[in-house]
Coordinates of C-alpha atoms in Angstrom, one line a residue:
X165 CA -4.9 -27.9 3.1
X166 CA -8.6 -27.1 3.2
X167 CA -11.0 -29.9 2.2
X168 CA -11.9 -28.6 -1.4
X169 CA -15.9 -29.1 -0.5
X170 CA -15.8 -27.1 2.1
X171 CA -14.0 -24.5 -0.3
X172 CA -16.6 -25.1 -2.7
X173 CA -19.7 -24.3 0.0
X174 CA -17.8 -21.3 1.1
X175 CA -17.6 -19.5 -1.8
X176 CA -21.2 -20.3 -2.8
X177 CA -22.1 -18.8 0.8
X178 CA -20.2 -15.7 -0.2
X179 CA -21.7 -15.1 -3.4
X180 CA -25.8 -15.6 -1.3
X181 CA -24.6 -13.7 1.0
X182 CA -23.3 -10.8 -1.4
X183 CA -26.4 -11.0 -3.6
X184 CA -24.5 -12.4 -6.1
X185 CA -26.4 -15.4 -6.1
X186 CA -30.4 -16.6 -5.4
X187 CA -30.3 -19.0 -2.7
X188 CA -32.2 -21.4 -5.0
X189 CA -29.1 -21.1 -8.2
X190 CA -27.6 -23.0 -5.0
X191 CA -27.3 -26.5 -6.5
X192 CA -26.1 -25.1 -10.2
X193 CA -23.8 -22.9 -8.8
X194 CA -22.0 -25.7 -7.1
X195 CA -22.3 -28.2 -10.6
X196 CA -20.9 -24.8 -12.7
X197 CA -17.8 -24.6 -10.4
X198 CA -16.7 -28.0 -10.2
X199 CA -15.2 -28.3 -13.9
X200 CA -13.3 -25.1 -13.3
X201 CA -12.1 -27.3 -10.6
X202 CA -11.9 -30.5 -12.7
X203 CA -14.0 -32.5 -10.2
X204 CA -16.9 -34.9 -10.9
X205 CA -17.8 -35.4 -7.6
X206 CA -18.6 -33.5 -4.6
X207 CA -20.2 -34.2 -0.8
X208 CA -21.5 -31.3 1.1
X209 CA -19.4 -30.1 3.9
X210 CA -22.5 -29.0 6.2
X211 CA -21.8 -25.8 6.2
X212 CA -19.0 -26.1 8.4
X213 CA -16.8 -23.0 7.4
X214 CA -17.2 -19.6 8.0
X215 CA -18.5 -17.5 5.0
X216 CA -16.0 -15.1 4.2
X217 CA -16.0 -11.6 4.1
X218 CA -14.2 -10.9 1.4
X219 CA -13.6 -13.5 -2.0
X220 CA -9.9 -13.1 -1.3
X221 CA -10.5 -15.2 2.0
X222 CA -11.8 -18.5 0.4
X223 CA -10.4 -17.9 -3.7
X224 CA -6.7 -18.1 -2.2
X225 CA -7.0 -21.5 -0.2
X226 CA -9.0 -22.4 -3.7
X227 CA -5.8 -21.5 -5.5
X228 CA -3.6 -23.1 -3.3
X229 CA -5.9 -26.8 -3.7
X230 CA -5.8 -26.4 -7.6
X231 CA -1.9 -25.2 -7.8
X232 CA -1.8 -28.7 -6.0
X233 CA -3.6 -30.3 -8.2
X234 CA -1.9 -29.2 -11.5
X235 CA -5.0 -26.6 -12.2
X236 CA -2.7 -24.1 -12.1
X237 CA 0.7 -24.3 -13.5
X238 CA 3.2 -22.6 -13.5
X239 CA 1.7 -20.9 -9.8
X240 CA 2.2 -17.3 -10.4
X241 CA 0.2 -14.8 -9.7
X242 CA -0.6 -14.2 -12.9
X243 CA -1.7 -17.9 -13.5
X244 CA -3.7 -17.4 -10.3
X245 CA -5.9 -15.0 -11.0
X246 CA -6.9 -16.2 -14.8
X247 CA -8.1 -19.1 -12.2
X248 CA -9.6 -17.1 -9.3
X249 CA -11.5 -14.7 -12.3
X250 CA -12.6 -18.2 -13.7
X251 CA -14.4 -19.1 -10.4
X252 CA -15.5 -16.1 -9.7
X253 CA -17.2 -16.0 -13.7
X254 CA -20.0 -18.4 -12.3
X255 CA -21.4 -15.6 -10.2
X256 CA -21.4 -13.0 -13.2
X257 CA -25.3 -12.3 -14.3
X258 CA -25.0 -10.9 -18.0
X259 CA -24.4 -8.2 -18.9
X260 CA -27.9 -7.3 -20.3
X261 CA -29.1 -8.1 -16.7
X262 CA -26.9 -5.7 -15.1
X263 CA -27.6 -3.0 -17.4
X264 CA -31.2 -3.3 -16.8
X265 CA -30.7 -3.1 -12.9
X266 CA -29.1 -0.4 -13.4
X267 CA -31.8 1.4 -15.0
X268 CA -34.0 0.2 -13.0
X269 CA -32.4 1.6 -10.1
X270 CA -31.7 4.8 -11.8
X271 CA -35.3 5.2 -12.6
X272 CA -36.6 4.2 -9.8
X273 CA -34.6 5.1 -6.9
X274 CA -31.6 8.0 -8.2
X275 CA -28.6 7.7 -9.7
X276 CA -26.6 7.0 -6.0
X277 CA -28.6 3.9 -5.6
X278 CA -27.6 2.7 -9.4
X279 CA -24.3 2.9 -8.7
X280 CA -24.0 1.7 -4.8
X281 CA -25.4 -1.6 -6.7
X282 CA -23.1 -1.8 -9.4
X283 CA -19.6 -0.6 -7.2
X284 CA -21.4 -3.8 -4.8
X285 CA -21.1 -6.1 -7.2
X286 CA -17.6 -5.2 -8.9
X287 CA -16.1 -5.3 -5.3
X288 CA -18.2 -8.6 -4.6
X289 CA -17.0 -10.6 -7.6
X290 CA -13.8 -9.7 -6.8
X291 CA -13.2 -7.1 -10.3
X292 CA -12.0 -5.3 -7.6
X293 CA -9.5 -6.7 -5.6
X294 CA -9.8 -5.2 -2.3
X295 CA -7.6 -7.9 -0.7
X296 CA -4.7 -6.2 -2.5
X297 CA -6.0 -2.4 -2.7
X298 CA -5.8 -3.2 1.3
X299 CA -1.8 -3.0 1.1
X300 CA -1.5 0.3 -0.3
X301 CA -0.1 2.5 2.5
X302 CA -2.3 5.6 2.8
X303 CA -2.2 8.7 5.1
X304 CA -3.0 12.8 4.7
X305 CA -0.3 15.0 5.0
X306 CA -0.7 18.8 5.9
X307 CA 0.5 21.1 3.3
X308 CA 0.1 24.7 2.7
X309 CA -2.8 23.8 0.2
X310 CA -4.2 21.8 2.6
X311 CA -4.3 17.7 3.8
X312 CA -2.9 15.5 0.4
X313 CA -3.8 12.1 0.2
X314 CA -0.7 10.0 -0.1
X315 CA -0.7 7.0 -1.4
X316 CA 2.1 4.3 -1.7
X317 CA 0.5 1.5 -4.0
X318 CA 1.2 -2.0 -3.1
X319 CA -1.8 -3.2 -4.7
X320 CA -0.4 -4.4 -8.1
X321 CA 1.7 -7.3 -7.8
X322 CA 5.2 -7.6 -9.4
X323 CA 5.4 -9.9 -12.7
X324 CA 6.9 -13.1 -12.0
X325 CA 9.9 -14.1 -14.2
X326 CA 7.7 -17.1 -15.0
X327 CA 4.8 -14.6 -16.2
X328 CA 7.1 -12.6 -17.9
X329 CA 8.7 -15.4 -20.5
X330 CA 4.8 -16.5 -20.7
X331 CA 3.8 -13.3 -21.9
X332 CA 6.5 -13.2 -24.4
X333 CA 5.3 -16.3 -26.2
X334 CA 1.8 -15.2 -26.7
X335 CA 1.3 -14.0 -29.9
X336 CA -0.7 -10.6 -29.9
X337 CA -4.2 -10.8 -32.3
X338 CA -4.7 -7.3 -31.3
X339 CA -8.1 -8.4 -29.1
X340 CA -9.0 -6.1 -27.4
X341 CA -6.8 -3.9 -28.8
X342 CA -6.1 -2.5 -25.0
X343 CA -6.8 -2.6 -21.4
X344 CA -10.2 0.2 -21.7
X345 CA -11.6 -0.9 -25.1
X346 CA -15.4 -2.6 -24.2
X347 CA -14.5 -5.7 -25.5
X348 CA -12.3 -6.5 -21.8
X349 CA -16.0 -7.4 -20.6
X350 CA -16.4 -11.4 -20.1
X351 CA -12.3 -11.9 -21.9
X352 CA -10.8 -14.6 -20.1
X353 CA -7.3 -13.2 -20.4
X354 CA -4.3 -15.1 -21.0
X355 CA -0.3 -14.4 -19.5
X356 CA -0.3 -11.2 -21.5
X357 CA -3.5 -9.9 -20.4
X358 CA -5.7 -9.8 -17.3
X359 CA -8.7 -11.9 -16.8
X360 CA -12.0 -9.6 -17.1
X361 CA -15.0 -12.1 -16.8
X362 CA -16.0 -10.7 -14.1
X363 CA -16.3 -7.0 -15.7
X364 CA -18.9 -5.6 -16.5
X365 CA -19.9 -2.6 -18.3
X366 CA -22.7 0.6 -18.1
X367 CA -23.5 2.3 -21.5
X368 CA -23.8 6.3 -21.4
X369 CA -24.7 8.0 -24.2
X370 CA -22.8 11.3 -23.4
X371 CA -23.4 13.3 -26.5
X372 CA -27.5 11.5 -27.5
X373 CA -25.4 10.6 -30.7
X374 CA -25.5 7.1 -30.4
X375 CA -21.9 6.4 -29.5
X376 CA -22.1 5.2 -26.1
X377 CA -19.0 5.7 -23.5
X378 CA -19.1 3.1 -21.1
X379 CA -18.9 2.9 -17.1
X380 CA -17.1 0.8 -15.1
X381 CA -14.7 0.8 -12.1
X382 CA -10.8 0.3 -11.5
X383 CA -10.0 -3.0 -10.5
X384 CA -7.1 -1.5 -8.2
X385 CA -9.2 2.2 -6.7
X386 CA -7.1 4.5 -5.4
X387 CA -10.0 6.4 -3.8
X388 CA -14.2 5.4 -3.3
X389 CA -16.1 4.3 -5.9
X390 CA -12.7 5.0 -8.5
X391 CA -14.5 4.5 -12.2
X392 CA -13.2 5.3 -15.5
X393 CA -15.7 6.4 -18.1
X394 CA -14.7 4.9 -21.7
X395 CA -14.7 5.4 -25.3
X396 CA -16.5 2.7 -27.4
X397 CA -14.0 3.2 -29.8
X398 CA -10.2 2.4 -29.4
X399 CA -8.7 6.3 -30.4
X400 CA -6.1 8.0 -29.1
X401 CA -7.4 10.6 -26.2
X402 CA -8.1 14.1 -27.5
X403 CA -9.5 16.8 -25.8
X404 CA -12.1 19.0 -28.0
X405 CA -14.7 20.3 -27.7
X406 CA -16.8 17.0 -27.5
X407 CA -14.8 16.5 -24.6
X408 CA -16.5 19.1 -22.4
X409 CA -19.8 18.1 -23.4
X410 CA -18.8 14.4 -22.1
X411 CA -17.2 15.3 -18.8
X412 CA -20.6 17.8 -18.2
X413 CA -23.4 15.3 -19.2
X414 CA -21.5 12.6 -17.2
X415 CA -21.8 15.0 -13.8
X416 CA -25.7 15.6 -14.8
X417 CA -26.2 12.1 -14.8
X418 CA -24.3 11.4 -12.0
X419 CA -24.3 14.1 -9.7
X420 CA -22.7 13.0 -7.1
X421 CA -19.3 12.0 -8.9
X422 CA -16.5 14.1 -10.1
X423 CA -15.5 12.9 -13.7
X424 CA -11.9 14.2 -15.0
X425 CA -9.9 13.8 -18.1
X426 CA -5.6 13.2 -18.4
X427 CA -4.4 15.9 -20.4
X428 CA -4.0 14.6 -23.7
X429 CA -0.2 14.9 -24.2
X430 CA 3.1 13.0 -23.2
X431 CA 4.3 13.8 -20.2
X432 CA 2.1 15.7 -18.8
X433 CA -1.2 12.9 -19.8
X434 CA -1.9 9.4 -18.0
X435 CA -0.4 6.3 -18.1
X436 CA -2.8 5.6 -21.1
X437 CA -3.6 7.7 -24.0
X438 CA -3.6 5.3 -26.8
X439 CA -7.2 5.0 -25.3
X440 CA -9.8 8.2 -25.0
X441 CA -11.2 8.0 -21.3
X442 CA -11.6 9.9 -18.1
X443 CA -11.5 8.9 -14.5
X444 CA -13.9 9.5 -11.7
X445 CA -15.6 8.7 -8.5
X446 CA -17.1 9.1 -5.2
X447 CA -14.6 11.3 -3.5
X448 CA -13.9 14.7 -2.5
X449 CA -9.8 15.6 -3.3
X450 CA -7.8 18.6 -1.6
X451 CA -8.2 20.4 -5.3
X452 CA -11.8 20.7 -4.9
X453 CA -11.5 22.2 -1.2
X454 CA -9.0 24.5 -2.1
X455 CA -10.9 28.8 -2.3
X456 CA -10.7 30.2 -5.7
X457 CA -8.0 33.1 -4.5
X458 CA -9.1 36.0 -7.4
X459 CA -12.0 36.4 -9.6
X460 CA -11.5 37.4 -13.5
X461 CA -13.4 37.6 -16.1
X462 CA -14.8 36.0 -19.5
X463 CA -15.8 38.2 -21.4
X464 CA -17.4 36.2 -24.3
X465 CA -19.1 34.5 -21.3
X466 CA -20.5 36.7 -19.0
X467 CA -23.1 34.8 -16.9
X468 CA -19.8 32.5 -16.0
X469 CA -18.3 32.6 -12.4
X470 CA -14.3 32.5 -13.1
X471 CA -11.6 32.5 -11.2
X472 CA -8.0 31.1 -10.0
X473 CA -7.6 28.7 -7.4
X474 CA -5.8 28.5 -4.9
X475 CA -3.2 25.2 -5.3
X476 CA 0.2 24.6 -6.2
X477 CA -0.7 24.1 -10.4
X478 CA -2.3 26.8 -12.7
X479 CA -5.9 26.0 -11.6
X480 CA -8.7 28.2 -13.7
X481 CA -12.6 27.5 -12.0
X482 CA -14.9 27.9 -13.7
X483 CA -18.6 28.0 -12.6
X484 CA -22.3 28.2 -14.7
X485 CA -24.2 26.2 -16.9
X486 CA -24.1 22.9 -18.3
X487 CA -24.4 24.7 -21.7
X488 CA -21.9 27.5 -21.3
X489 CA -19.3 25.6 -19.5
X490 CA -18.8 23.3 -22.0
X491 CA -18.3 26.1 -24.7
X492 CA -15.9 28.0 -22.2
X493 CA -13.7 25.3 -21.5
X494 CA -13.4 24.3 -25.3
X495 CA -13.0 28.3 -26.1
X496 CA -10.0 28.4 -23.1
X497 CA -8.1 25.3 -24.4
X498 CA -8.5 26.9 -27.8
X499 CA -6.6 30.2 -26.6
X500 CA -4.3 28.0 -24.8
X501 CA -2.8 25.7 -27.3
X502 CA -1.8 28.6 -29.2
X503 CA -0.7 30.9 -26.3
X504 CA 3.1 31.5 -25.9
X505 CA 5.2 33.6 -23.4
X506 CA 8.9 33.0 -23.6
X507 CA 9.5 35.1 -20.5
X508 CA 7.7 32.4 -18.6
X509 CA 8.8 29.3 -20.5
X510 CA 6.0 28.3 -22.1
X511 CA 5.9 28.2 -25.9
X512 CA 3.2 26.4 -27.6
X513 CA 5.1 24.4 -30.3
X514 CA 8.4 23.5 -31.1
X515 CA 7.8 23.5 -34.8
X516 CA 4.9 21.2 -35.3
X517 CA 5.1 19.7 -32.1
X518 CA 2.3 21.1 -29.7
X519 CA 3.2 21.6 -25.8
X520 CA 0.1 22.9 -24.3
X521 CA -3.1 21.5 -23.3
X522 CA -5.3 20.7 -19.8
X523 CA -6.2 18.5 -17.4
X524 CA -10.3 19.1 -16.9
X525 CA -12.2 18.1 -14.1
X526 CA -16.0 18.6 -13.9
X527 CA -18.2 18.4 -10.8
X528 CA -21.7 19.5 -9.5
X529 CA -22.1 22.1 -6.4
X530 CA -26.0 21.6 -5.9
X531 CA -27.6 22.4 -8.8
X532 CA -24.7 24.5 -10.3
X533 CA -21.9 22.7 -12.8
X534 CA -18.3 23.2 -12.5
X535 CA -15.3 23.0 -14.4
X536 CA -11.2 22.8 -13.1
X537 CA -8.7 23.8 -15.9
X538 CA -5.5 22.8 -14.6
X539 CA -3.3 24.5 -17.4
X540 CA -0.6 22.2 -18.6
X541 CA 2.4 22.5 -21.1
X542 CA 4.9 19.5 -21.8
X543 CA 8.2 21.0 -23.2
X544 CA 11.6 19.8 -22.6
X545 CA 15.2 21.3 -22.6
X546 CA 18.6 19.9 -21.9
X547 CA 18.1 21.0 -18.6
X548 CA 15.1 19.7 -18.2
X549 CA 14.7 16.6 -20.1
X550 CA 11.8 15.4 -18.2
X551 CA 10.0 18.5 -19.0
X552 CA 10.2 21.6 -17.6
X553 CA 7.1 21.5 -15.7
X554 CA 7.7 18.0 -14.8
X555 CA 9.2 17.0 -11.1
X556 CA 12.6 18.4 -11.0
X557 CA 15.5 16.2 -9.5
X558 CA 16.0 17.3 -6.2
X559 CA 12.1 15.6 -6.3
X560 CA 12.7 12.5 -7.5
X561 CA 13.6 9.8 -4.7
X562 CA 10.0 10.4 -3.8
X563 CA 8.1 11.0 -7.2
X564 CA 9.7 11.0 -10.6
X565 CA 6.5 9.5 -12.2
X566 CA 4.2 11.7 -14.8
X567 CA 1.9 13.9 -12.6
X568 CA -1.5 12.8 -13.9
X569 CA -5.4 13.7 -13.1
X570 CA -5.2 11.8 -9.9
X571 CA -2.1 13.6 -8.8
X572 CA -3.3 16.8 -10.1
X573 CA -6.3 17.0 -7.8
X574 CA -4.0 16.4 -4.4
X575 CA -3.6 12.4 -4.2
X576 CA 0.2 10.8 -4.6
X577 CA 0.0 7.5 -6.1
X578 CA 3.8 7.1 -5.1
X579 CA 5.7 3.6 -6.0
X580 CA 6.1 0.4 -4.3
X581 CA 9.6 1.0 -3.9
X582 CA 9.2 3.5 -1.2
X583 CA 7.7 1.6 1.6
X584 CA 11.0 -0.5 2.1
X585 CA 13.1 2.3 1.8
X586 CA 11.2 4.4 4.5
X587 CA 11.2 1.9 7.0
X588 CA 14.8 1.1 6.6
X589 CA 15.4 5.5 6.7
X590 CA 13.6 5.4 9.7
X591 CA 15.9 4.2 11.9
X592 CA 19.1 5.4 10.8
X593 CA 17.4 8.7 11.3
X594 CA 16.7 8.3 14.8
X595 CA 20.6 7.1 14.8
X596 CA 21.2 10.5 13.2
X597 CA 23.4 7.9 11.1
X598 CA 23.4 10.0 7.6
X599 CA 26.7 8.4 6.0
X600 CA 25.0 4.8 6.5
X601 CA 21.9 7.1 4.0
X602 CA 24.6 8.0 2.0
X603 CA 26.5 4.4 1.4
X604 CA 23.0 2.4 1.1
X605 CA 22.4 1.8 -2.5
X606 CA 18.6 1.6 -2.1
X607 CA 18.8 5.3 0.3
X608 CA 21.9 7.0 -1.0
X609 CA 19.0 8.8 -3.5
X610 CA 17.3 10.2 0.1
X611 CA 20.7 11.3 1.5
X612 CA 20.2 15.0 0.6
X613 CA 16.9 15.1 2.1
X614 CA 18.3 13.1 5.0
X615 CA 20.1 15.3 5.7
X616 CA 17.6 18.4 5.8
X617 CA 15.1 16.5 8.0
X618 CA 17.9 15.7 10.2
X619 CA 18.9 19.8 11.0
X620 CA 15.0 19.9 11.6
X621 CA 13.8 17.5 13.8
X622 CA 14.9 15.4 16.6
X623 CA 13.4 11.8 15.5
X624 CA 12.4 8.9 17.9
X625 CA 11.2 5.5 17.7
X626 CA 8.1 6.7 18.4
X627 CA 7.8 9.4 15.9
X628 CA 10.3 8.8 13.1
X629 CA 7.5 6.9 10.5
X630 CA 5.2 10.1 11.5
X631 CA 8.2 12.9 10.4
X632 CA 8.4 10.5 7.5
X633 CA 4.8 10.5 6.3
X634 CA 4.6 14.2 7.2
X635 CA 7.7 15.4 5.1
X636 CA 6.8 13.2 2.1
X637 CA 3.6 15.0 2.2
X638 CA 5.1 18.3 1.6
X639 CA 7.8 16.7 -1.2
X640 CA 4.3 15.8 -2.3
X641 CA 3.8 19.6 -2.5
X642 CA 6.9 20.7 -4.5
X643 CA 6.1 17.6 -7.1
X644 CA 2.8 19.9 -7.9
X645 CA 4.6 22.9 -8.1
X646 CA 7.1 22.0 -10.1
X647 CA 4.2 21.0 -12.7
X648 CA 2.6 24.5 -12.0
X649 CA 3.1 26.2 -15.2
X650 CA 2.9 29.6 -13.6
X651 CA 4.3 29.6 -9.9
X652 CA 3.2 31.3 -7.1
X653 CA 5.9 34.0 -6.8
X654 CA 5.1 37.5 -8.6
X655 CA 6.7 37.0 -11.5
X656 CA 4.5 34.0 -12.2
X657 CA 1.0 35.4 -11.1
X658 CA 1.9 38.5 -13.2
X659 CA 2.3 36.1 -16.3
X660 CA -0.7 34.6 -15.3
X661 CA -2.5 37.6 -16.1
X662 CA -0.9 38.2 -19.1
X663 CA -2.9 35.1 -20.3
X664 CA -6.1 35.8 -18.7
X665 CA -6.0 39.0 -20.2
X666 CA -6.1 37.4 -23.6
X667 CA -9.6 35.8 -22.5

C-alpha cells in the first residue's frame, strides 16, 4: 500500500496541475485534506510520485489507505465515493466564483470558451467520473439512416447488497427532493444519495422572468460535453409553450450545443420526469445528419422552412426564427395532443388519459435556429403492453428500455448485461453451436436472432465481435422504428399526411 503522504502530494499536484488549485493554496490544501483523512501529521514525500492524469489514478489508492484505516466502512462503492467526493470537495472554489468565471469568459472570450472551462473543471474534480465513463463499450454501426452510436454502459456501478440495506435505513427528509433539483450542489450525500460537493451549477435565465434554469453536466456523459439544463423548481416535466422558448434561448446563448427535451409522458419520456429538464451538449448525433426527405407547409407560419426527415421516427424539421419557432412548435404539439387516427393507431386519449406528445430538439445552423419534433404517442393494448410504439419483442434481448431523447437522436445506451452475453455468443457462433444459444439461460433470449445471423454470415475468430457490433447496430435500427409512430411503408407516410394536412 502506497505511503499515504505521497498520496496526499499527488493529488495536490493533480489539482495545480488541473487549475484547480494556485500553487501557493499549496500548504492549505494539504492541512484541509488531512482531517478528511483523520491525520495530524504529515512529512512531504519530495515529490516522488507521478502526478496523475486523471483523479481516479491517485483517489482509488486513497480509498484503499482509508478503507484500511476504518475511514471507510463498510468498503462499497457507494461508501467510496461519499469519501473520494469528500477529498475531492477541498479543490471546489464556490460557487459564486465559478459563476463569475463563467461570465467572465462569456463576456470576454464567447460562449465556447465559458463552457470548455466549466466541462474542465467538472471532469477535473472528478463530478465526472471519466475513469468509469471509460468502460462503456462504444462503436458506430451502419444503418440505412446512417452510422448510430452504440453504447453499452458500464459506467454505473452495481449497488452492493451492503449499499442496498444502508439505503433502506436512511430515513428520507425529502432534501433535495431529487437527483436535478439545485440544491444537489455542495450535498454531501449519504447511502441513499450521491455525493455532489463537487457540483457545481450555471444560472440561465431562459424566459428574462427571473426563474433561472440551471447548467451543469452528467456525471456519467454518454457523448461530449453531455449537460442537462434544469428547472429551479422541483415540478413534474411539461412541455408548453414556455418550453420552446427555453430550448430556443438556451441554443442562442449557446450556439454551439444542441439542447433537447424527454417527451413528457410515460413510456415514451426519460428516466426522470418527476423533474422538468432537458439534455444537451457538444455533439453532432445521426438525427441531425439525416436530409429532410419532403418539404410541407405551415400555413399559419409562412416564413418557416418545414419538412420531414428522413429517420426511422416521425421526425417534423422545422427551420426560422427564434421568435416563430417557438410559436410553431407550441402551435404543432397543440394540434397533436388532440389529433387522432384510428386507422393508424394513434388515438389521443383513452378517456382522460392523454397518449400524445414530443420529443423536441433545438439546434443552431449558422445564424438560423432549428427545431426537431419527433412525434410521439404512448398507448398500450393487450398486445402491446409496453406500448405500441414501444420496442416490440422480437427487439428485446437487445433493447427493451424506454426509447428516450438520447435514443431518439441515433445513440443506444444499451445495458450492462449485454457485454457478457456478446462475448460468450461470440464463440458459439463461430462453432455454429445454436442449441448451446438456445440452452444458455443468460443467451437462450438471443437464440432467434442466433439463428438469423448464423444463415447470414460465416463468423471467425477474427470477425465474430465485428458481425456482432454490426448486427446490434441495425437491431438498433428496428428499436427506432418500432417507436416511429408512422412507419415508412405507404400506408404510414399516407397517414402522415393526413396530419400535416391538418397544419
Amino acid at each position: 500500500m502506497q505511503n499515504v503522504n505521497e498520496l496526499i502530494d499527488r493529488l495536490v499536484a493533480y489539482a495545480i496541475k488541473n487549475g484547480l488549485l494556485d500553487p501557493a493554496d499549496r500548504i492549505w490544501a494539504v492541512n484541509e485534506l488531512l482531517p478528511v483523512l483523520g491525520l495530524q501529521n504529515y512529512t512531504p514525500s519530495g515529490g516522488k510520485g507521478r502526478v496523475p492524469i486523471h483523479a481516479a489514478e491517485v483517489l482509488t489508492p486513497l480509498c484503499d489507505w482509508a478503507a484500511a484505516h476504518g475511514l471507510i466502512s463498510p468498503d462499497t462503492p457507494t461508501q467510496r465515493d461519499l469519501f473520494d467526493t469528500r477529498l475531492m470537495n477541498v479543490f471546489a472554489v464556490r460557487p459564486a466564483q465559478v459563476i463569475g468565471e463563467f461570465a467572465l469568459l462569456y463576456k470576454t472570450r464567447g460562449p465556447r470558451a465559458a463552457t470548455d472551462k466549466f466541462y474542465h473543471d467538472a471532469r477535473a474534480l472528478h463530478y465526472i467520473r471519466t475513469d468509469r465513463v471509460a468502460k462503456n463499450r462504444v462503436w458506430k454501426a451502419a444503418t440505412p439512416y446512417g452510422q448510430l452510436d452504440i453504447t453499452i454502459n458500464m459506467s454505473k456501478p452495481e449497488k452492493d447488497p451492503k449499499d442496498i440495506a444502508a439505503a433502506l435505513q436512511v430515513k428520507s427528509a425529502g432534501y433535495p427532493a431529487c437527483l436535478l433539483c439545485k440544491e444537489n450542489e455542495g450535498y454531501a450525500g449519504h447511502a441513499a444519495h450521491p455525493a455532489r460537493q463537487n457540483l457545481r451549477l450555471i444560472p440561465l435565465d431562459l424566459l428574462k422572468d427571473g426563474k433561472p434554469w440551471y447548467l451543469q453536466y452528467s456525471p456519467y456523459v454518454y457523448y461530449n460535453e453531455h449537460c442537462i439544463c434544469l428547472s429551479g423548481t422541483h415540478e413534474p416535466m411539461k412541455l408548453t409553450a414556455k418550453s420552446f422558448a427555453r430550448l430556443l434561448e438556451f441554443v442562442r446563448l449557446l450556439p454551439h450545443y444542441f439542447i433537447g427535451s424527454n417527451a413528457d409522458l410515460p413510456i415514451v419520456g426519460g428516466s426522470i420526469l418527476t423533474h422538468d429538464h432537458f439534455q444537451g451538449g457538444r455533439y453532432v448525433f445521426a438525427m441531425e445528419k439525416a436530409p429532410v426527405q419532403r418539404s410541407f407547409r405551415l400555413k399559419k407560419f409562412p416564413k418557416i422552412k418545414a419538412g420531414v426527415v428522413r429517420w426511422p421516427m416521425s421526425v417534423l424539421r422545422l427551420s426560422g426564427s427564434q421568435k416563430d419557432l417557438a410559436a410553431a412548435g407550441d402551435y404543432i404539439l397543440k394540434k397533436w395532443r388532440k389529433y387522432s387516427d384510428p386507422a393508424a393507431d394513434i388515438l389521443a386519449f383513452t378517456g382522460d388519459t392523454p397518449h400524445n406528445t414530443v420529443t423536441p430538439i433545438a439546434r443552431r445552423r449558422g445564424k438560423t435556429f432549428e427545431l426537431d419534433l419527433v412525434l410521439r404517442n404512448n398507448r398500450t393494448t393487450p398486445e402491446f403492453p409496453l406500448g405500441i410504439f414501444h420496442p416490440h419483442a422480437e427487439v428485446h434481448h437487445i433493447k427493451k428500455e424506454n426509447i428516450g431523447l438520447i435514443e431518439v437522436m441515433g445513440l443506444a445506451v444499451l445495458p450492462a448485461r449485454l457485454a457478457a452475453e456478446l462475448d460468450a455468443l461470440a464463440p458459439l457462433l463461430v462453432k455454429k453451436d445454436a442449441a448451446a444459444v438456445r440452452k444458455d439461460p443468460a443467451l437462450a433470449k438471443h437464440a432467434a436472432w442466433a439463428e438469423e445471423l448464423l444463415a447470414k454470415y460465416h463468423f471467425t475468430p477474427a470477425n465474430a465481435a465485428k458481425i456482432l457490433q454490426k448486427e446490434v447496430g441495425r437491431v438498433f435500427a428496428r428499436v427506432l422504428e418500432y417507436a416511429g409512430v408512422y412507419k415508412r411503408t405507404p400506408e404510414g407516410q399516407a397517414a402522415l399526411e393526413r396530419f400535416l394536412k391538418t397544419l
